[in-house]
Amino acid sequence: YVESISVALTLAAKRRQRVDPDQELIALGASNIGAAISGGFPVTGGLSRSVVNFEAGAETPAAGAFTAIGIALVTLFLTPLLFFLPKATLAATIVVAVMSLVDFSALKSTFRYSKGVFAAMVATIAVTLVAGVEPGLVVGVGLSIFLHLYATSRPHVAVVGQIPGTATFRNEKRHAVVTDPEILSLRVDESLYFPNARFLEDRINEAVAARPDLRHVILECPAVNTIDASALESLEAINQRLEDGGITLHLSEVKGPVMDRLKRSNFLEELTGQVHLRHYDAVASIKPELAGRALAEPRGT
């Protein structure tokens, strides 16, 4: 299925067509059920055959029927003439067709953009050349899953401050912002789930230890699309640990679906602070003079 959907998406992109993976799975499943009860071979979408068909100008599924008719006629009447044809001739035909899918420039651009993705791409190519398409796809998918889990297990967490003259908050390492030693504003740029739940705990504990005057922690959550059970337990532990240290935990810019799930737990009842619609509202509720002064300052100061 992975090989079939991969070649389907690649060829569809060349003609700006849409592929429905669910329908492809249903079609392959139904085909294999039919093959199973009729004694046929397992059915899948072949990479080389699909590309040859595509390069020949096929537009509809009828091309497969015409191909089958052509193969039947050749098998019945032209086999003696093709018997001594070198297999390299067929191989050359397939290689020439498949070469249209090879894009060496993607290696260079991917290397500049992400070294990890580049490594996964090179490994997939190498395994495909040595062991075949199926092992190559397995390696590529496996490495992609590993890279995703590794990247999301260490999400980007930025300390943010208010940009003077605005109600906008940005990373203090990238912008000139207004902050307060009693308030720690953290923006979490990833959904919270079991691989990164402990990372957030450690990040907050580290920040709290480095700020002896800290009284409030505000988690800004515009990029948090989900919070699973493990992350919820971590938030509860963070809330309890901060409360023991005399620090109040607040949330801001929590998305509706995430808020709906939090309401089904006891977390909001145990939260020492409040949930605010905007991060500016959270800061203003704690220190109105700080937010108002920063809003009144001209930008760039």
Coordinates of C-alpha atoms in Angstrom, one line a residue:
Y1 CA 0.0 0.0 0.0
V2 CA 2.8 2.4 0.9
E3 CA 4.5 1.8 -2.5
S4 CA 1.2 2.2 -4.3
I5 CA 0.2 5.5 -2.6
S6 CA 3.7 6.9 -3.0
V7 CA 3.8 6.5 -6.8
A8 CA 0.2 7.6 -7.0
L9 CA 0.9 10.9 -5.1
T10 CA 4.1 11.5 -7.2
L11 CA 2.3 11.1 -10.5
A12 CA -0.8 13.0 -9.4
A13 CA 1.4 15.9 -8.4
K14 CA 2.7 16.1 -12.0
R15 CA -0.8 16.6 -13.3
R16 CA -2.2 18.6 -10.4
Q17 CA -4.6 15.8 -9.6
R18 CA -5.9 14.7 -6.2
V19 CA -5.5 11.3 -4.7
D20 CA -7.7 10.0 -1.9
P21 CA -5.6 7.6 0.2
D22 CA -8.6 6.0 1.8
Q23 CA -10.1 5.1 -1.6
E24 CA -6.8 3.8 -2.8
L25 CA -6.7 1.5 0.3
I26 CA -10.2 0.3 -0.3
A27 CA -9.5 -0.4 -4.0
L28 CA -6.3 -2.4 -3.2
G29 CA -8.1 -4.3 -0.4
A30 CA -11.0 -5.2 -2.7
S31 CA -8.6 -6.2 -5.4
N32 CA -6.6 -8.5 -3.1
I33 CA -9.8 -10.1 -1.7
G34 CA -10.8 -10.8 -5.3
A35 CA -7.4 -12.2 -6.1
A36 CA -7.5 -14.4 -3.0
I37 CA -10.7 -16.1 -3.8
S38 CA -9.9 -16.5 -7.5
G39 CA -6.4 -17.8 -7.2
G40 CA -4.8 -14.6 -8.6
F41 CA -1.5 -12.9 -7.7
P42 CA -1.4 -10.2 -4.9
V43 CA -2.3 -6.8 -6.3
T44 CA -0.4 -3.6 -5.8
G45 CA 0.5 -0.5 -7.7
G46 CA 3.9 -1.1 -9.5
L47 CA 6.3 1.8 -9.6
S48 CA 8.0 1.1 -12.9
R49 CA 4.8 -0.1 -14.7
S50 CA 2.9 3.0 -13.5
V51 CA 5.6 5.4 -14.6
V52 CA 5.9 3.7 -18.0
N53 CA 2.1 4.0 -18.4
F54 CA 2.2 7.6 -17.3
E55 CA 5.0 8.5 -19.7
A56 CA 3.0 6.8 -22.5
G57 CA 0.3 9.4 -22.0
A58 CA -2.3 7.3 -20.2
E59 CA -5.2 9.4 -18.8
T60 CA -7.9 6.9 -17.6
P61 CA -8.0 3.4 -16.0
A62 CA -8.9 2.1 -19.5
A63 CA -5.2 2.2 -20.2
G64 CA -4.8 -0.8 -17.9
A65 CA -7.3 -2.8 -19.9
F66 CA -5.6 -1.9 -23.2
T67 CA -2.3 -2.9 -21.7
A68 CA -3.7 -6.3 -20.7
I69 CA -5.1 -6.8 -24.2
G70 CA -1.8 -5.9 -25.7
I71 CA 0.1 -8.2 -23.5
A72 CA -2.2 -11.1 -24.3
L73 CA -1.8 -10.5 -28.0
V74 CA 1.9 -10.3 -27.8
T75 CA 2.1 -13.4 -25.7
L76 CA 0.0 -15.4 -28.2
F77 CA 1.5 -14.2 -31.5
L78 CA 4.8 -12.4 -30.9
T79 CA 6.6 -14.6 -28.3
P80 CA 8.8 -16.4 -30.9
L81 CA 10.0 -13.0 -32.2
L82 CA 10.7 -11.5 -28.7
F83 CA 12.2 -14.7 -27.2
F84 CA 15.8 -13.6 -28.0
L85 CA 15.4 -10.0 -27.1
P86 CA 17.9 -9.1 -24.4
K87 CA 16.4 -8.3 -21.0
A88 CA 18.6 -5.2 -21.0
T89 CA 16.3 -3.7 -23.6
L90 CA 13.3 -4.0 -21.2
A91 CA 15.4 -2.7 -18.4
A92 CA 16.5 0.3 -20.5
T93 CA 12.9 1.1 -21.3
I94 CA 11.9 1.1 -17.6
V95 CA 15.0 3.1 -16.5
V96 CA 14.4 5.8 -19.1
A97 CA 10.8 6.1 -17.9
V98 CA 11.6 6.1 -14.2
M99 CA 14.4 8.7 -14.6
S100 CA 11.6 11.3 -14.9
L101 CA 11.0 10.9 -11.2
V102 CA 14.6 11.5 -10.2
D103 CA 15.3 15.0 -8.9
F104 CA 18.9 15.4 -7.8
S105 CA 18.3 19.1 -7.0
A106 CA 16.0 18.0 -4.1
L107 CA 19.1 16.5 -2.4
K108 CA 20.9 19.8 -2.4
S109 CA 17.9 21.9 -1.2
T110 CA 17.0 19.3 1.5
F111 CA 20.6 19.3 2.8
R112 CA 20.4 23.1 3.2
Y113 CA 17.0 23.0 4.8
S114 CA 17.3 20.0 7.2
K115 CA 20.3 17.7 7.8
G116 CA 18.1 15.1 9.5
V117 CA 15.6 14.9 6.6
F118 CA 18.6 14.7 4.2
A119 CA 20.0 11.8 6.1
A120 CA 16.6 10.0 5.9
M121 CA 16.4 10.7 2.2
V122 CA 19.9 9.4 1.5
A123 CA 19.3 6.3 3.6
T124 CA 16.1 5.6 1.7
I125 CA 17.8 5.9 -1.6
A126 CA 20.7 3.7 -0.6
V127 CA 18.4 0.9 0.8
T128 CA 16.2 1.1 -2.3
L129 CA 19.2 0.7 -4.7
V130 CA 20.6 -2.2 -2.6
A131 CA 17.6 -4.1 -1.4
G132 CA 14.6 -2.9 -3.4
V133 CA 11.7 -0.5 -3.3
E134 CA 9.8 -2.1 -0.4
P135 CA 12.7 -2.1 2.1
G136 CA 13.6 1.4 1.0
L137 CA 10.1 2.6 1.8
V138 CA 10.1 0.9 5.1
V139 CA 13.4 2.5 6.0
G140 CA 12.2 5.9 4.8
V141 CA 8.9 5.7 6.8
G142 CA 10.7 4.4 9.9
L143 CA 13.3 7.2 9.8
S144 CA 10.6 9.8 9.2
I145 CA 8.7 8.6 12.3
F146 CA 11.8 8.6 14.4
L147 CA 12.7 12.2 13.3
H148 CA 9.2 13.3 14.1
L149 CA 9.2 11.8 17.5
Y150 CA 12.7 13.2 18.2
A151 CA 11.8 16.7 17.1
T152 CA 8.5 16.8 19.0
S153 CA 10.1 15.4 22.1
R154 CA 12.2 18.6 22.4
P155 CA 9.7 21.3 21.4
H156 CA 10.7 24.9 20.9
V157 CA 9.8 26.8 24.1
A158 CA 10.5 30.5 24.0
V159 CA 10.6 33.1 26.8
V160 CA 8.4 35.9 25.5
G161 CA 8.0 39.6 26.3
Q162 CA 5.8 42.5 25.2
I163 CA 7.0 44.5 22.2
P164 CA 6.8 48.2 23.2
G165 CA 3.9 50.0 21.7
T166 CA 1.9 46.8 21.0
A167 CA -0.1 44.1 22.7
T168 CA 2.1 41.5 20.9
F169 CA 4.5 39.1 22.7
R170 CA 7.6 37.7 21.0
N171 CA 10.8 35.7 21.8
E172 CA 13.0 37.8 23.9
K173 CA 16.1 36.4 22.1
R174 CA 14.9 37.8 18.8
H175 CA 13.2 41.1 19.7
A176 CA 13.6 44.0 22.0
V177 CA 10.8 43.3 24.5
V178 CA 9.6 44.4 27.9
T179 CA 9.7 41.7 30.7
D180 CA 9.3 41.6 34.4
P181 CA 11.4 39.5 36.9
E182 CA 8.2 38.4 38.7
I183 CA 6.6 37.1 35.5
L184 CA 7.8 34.2 33.3
S185 CA 6.0 34.0 30.0
L186 CA 6.7 30.8 28.1
R187 CA 5.4 30.1 24.6
V188 CA 5.0 26.4 23.8
D189 CA 5.3 25.8 20.0
E190 CA 4.2 22.1 19.9
S191 CA 1.3 20.0 21.0
L192 CA 1.9 18.3 24.4
Y193 CA 2.0 14.5 24.5
F194 CA 3.9 11.8 26.2
P195 CA 7.4 12.3 24.5
N196 CA 7.7 16.0 25.4
A197 CA 5.7 16.2 28.7
R198 CA 8.8 15.7 30.9
F199 CA 10.8 18.1 28.7
L200 CA 8.3 20.9 29.6
E201 CA 8.6 20.1 33.3
D202 CA 12.3 20.3 33.1
R203 CA 12.2 23.5 31.2
I204 CA 10.0 25.2 33.7
N205 CA 11.9 23.9 36.7
E206 CA 15.1 25.2 35.2
A207 CA 13.6 28.6 34.6
V208 CA 12.1 28.8 38.0
A209 CA 15.5 27.9 39.7
A210 CA 17.2 30.7 37.8
R211 CA 14.6 33.4 38.8
P212 CA 14.4 33.8 42.6
D213 CA 11.9 36.7 42.3
L214 CA 9.5 34.8 40.2
R215 CA 5.8 34.8 41.3
H216 CA 3.9 34.0 38.1
V217 CA 4.4 31.5 35.2
I218 CA 2.2 32.0 32.1
L219 CA 2.1 29.3 29.5
E220 CA 1.2 30.7 26.1
C221 CA -0.4 27.9 24.0
P222 CA -1.3 29.2 20.5
A223 CA 0.5 26.2 18.9
V224 CA -0.8 23.5 21.3
N225 CA -3.4 21.5 19.3
T226 CA -3.8 18.7 21.7
I227 CA -2.9 17.6 25.3
D228 CA -2.9 13.9 25.9
A229 CA -3.3 12.2 29.3
S230 CA 0.5 12.1 30.0
A231 CA 0.9 15.8 29.3
L232 CA -2.1 16.5 31.5
E233 CA -0.5 14.7 34.4
S234 CA 2.7 16.8 33.8
L235 CA 0.7 20.0 33.8
E236 CA -0.9 18.9 37.1
A237 CA 2.5 18.2 38.5
I238 CA 3.9 21.5 37.3
N239 CA 0.9 23.3 38.8
Q240 CA 1.4 21.6 42.2
R241 CA 5.2 22.1 42.2
L242 CA 4.8 25.8 41.5
E243 CA 2.1 26.2 44.1
D244 CA 4.4 24.6 46.7
G245 CA 7.0 27.3 45.8
G246 CA 4.5 30.1 46.0
I247 CA 4.3 30.6 42.2
T248 CA 1.0 30.9 40.3
L249 CA 0.5 29.1 37.0
H250 CA -1.6 30.7 34.3
L251 CA -2.6 29.7 30.7
S252 CA -3.3 31.9 27.7
E253 CA -4.5 31.5 24.2
V254 CA -5.7 28.0 24.7
K255 CA -7.6 26.6 21.6
G256 CA -11.2 25.7 21.9
P257 CA -10.8 21.9 21.4
V258 CA -8.0 21.8 23.9
M259 CA -10.1 23.8 26.4
D260 CA -13.0 21.4 25.9
R261 CA -10.8 18.5 26.9
L262 CA -9.4 20.3 29.9
K263 CA -12.9 21.0 31.1
R264 CA -13.5 17.3 31.3
S265 CA -10.7 17.0 33.8
N266 CA -10.0 18.5 37.3
F267 CA -7.1 20.5 36.1
L268 CA -8.9 23.8 35.7
E269 CA -10.4 23.5 39.2
E270 CA -6.9 22.9 40.6
L271 CA -5.2 25.5 38.5
T272 CA -3.8 28.2 40.8
G273 CA -4.1 30.9 38.2
Q274 CA -6.5 31.6 35.4
V275 CA -7.0 30.9 31.7
H276 CA -6.9 34.0 29.5
L277 CA -8.0 34.6 26.0
R278 CA -5.0 36.7 25.1
H279 CA -1.5 36.7 26.5
Y280 CA -1.7 40.4 27.0
D281 CA -4.8 39.9 29.2
A282 CA -2.8 37.5 31.3
V283 CA 0.0 40.0 31.9
A284 CA -2.4 42.9 32.4
S285 CA -4.3 40.9 35.1
I286 CA -1.1 40.4 37.0
K287 CA 0.6 43.7 36.5
P288 CA -1.6 46.3 34.8
E289 CA 1.0 49.0 35.1
L290 CA 3.6 46.9 33.3
A291 CA 1.3 46.0 30.3
G292 CA 0.0 49.5 30.1
R293 CA 3.4 51.1 30.2
A294 CA 4.7 48.8 27.5
L295 CA 1.7 49.5 25.4
A296 CA 2.2 53.2 25.7
E297 CA 5.9 53.1 24.8
P298 CA 6.8 53.9 21.2
R299 CA 7.9 50.9 19.1
G300 CA 11.6 50.3 18.7
T301 CA 12.5 51.7 22.2

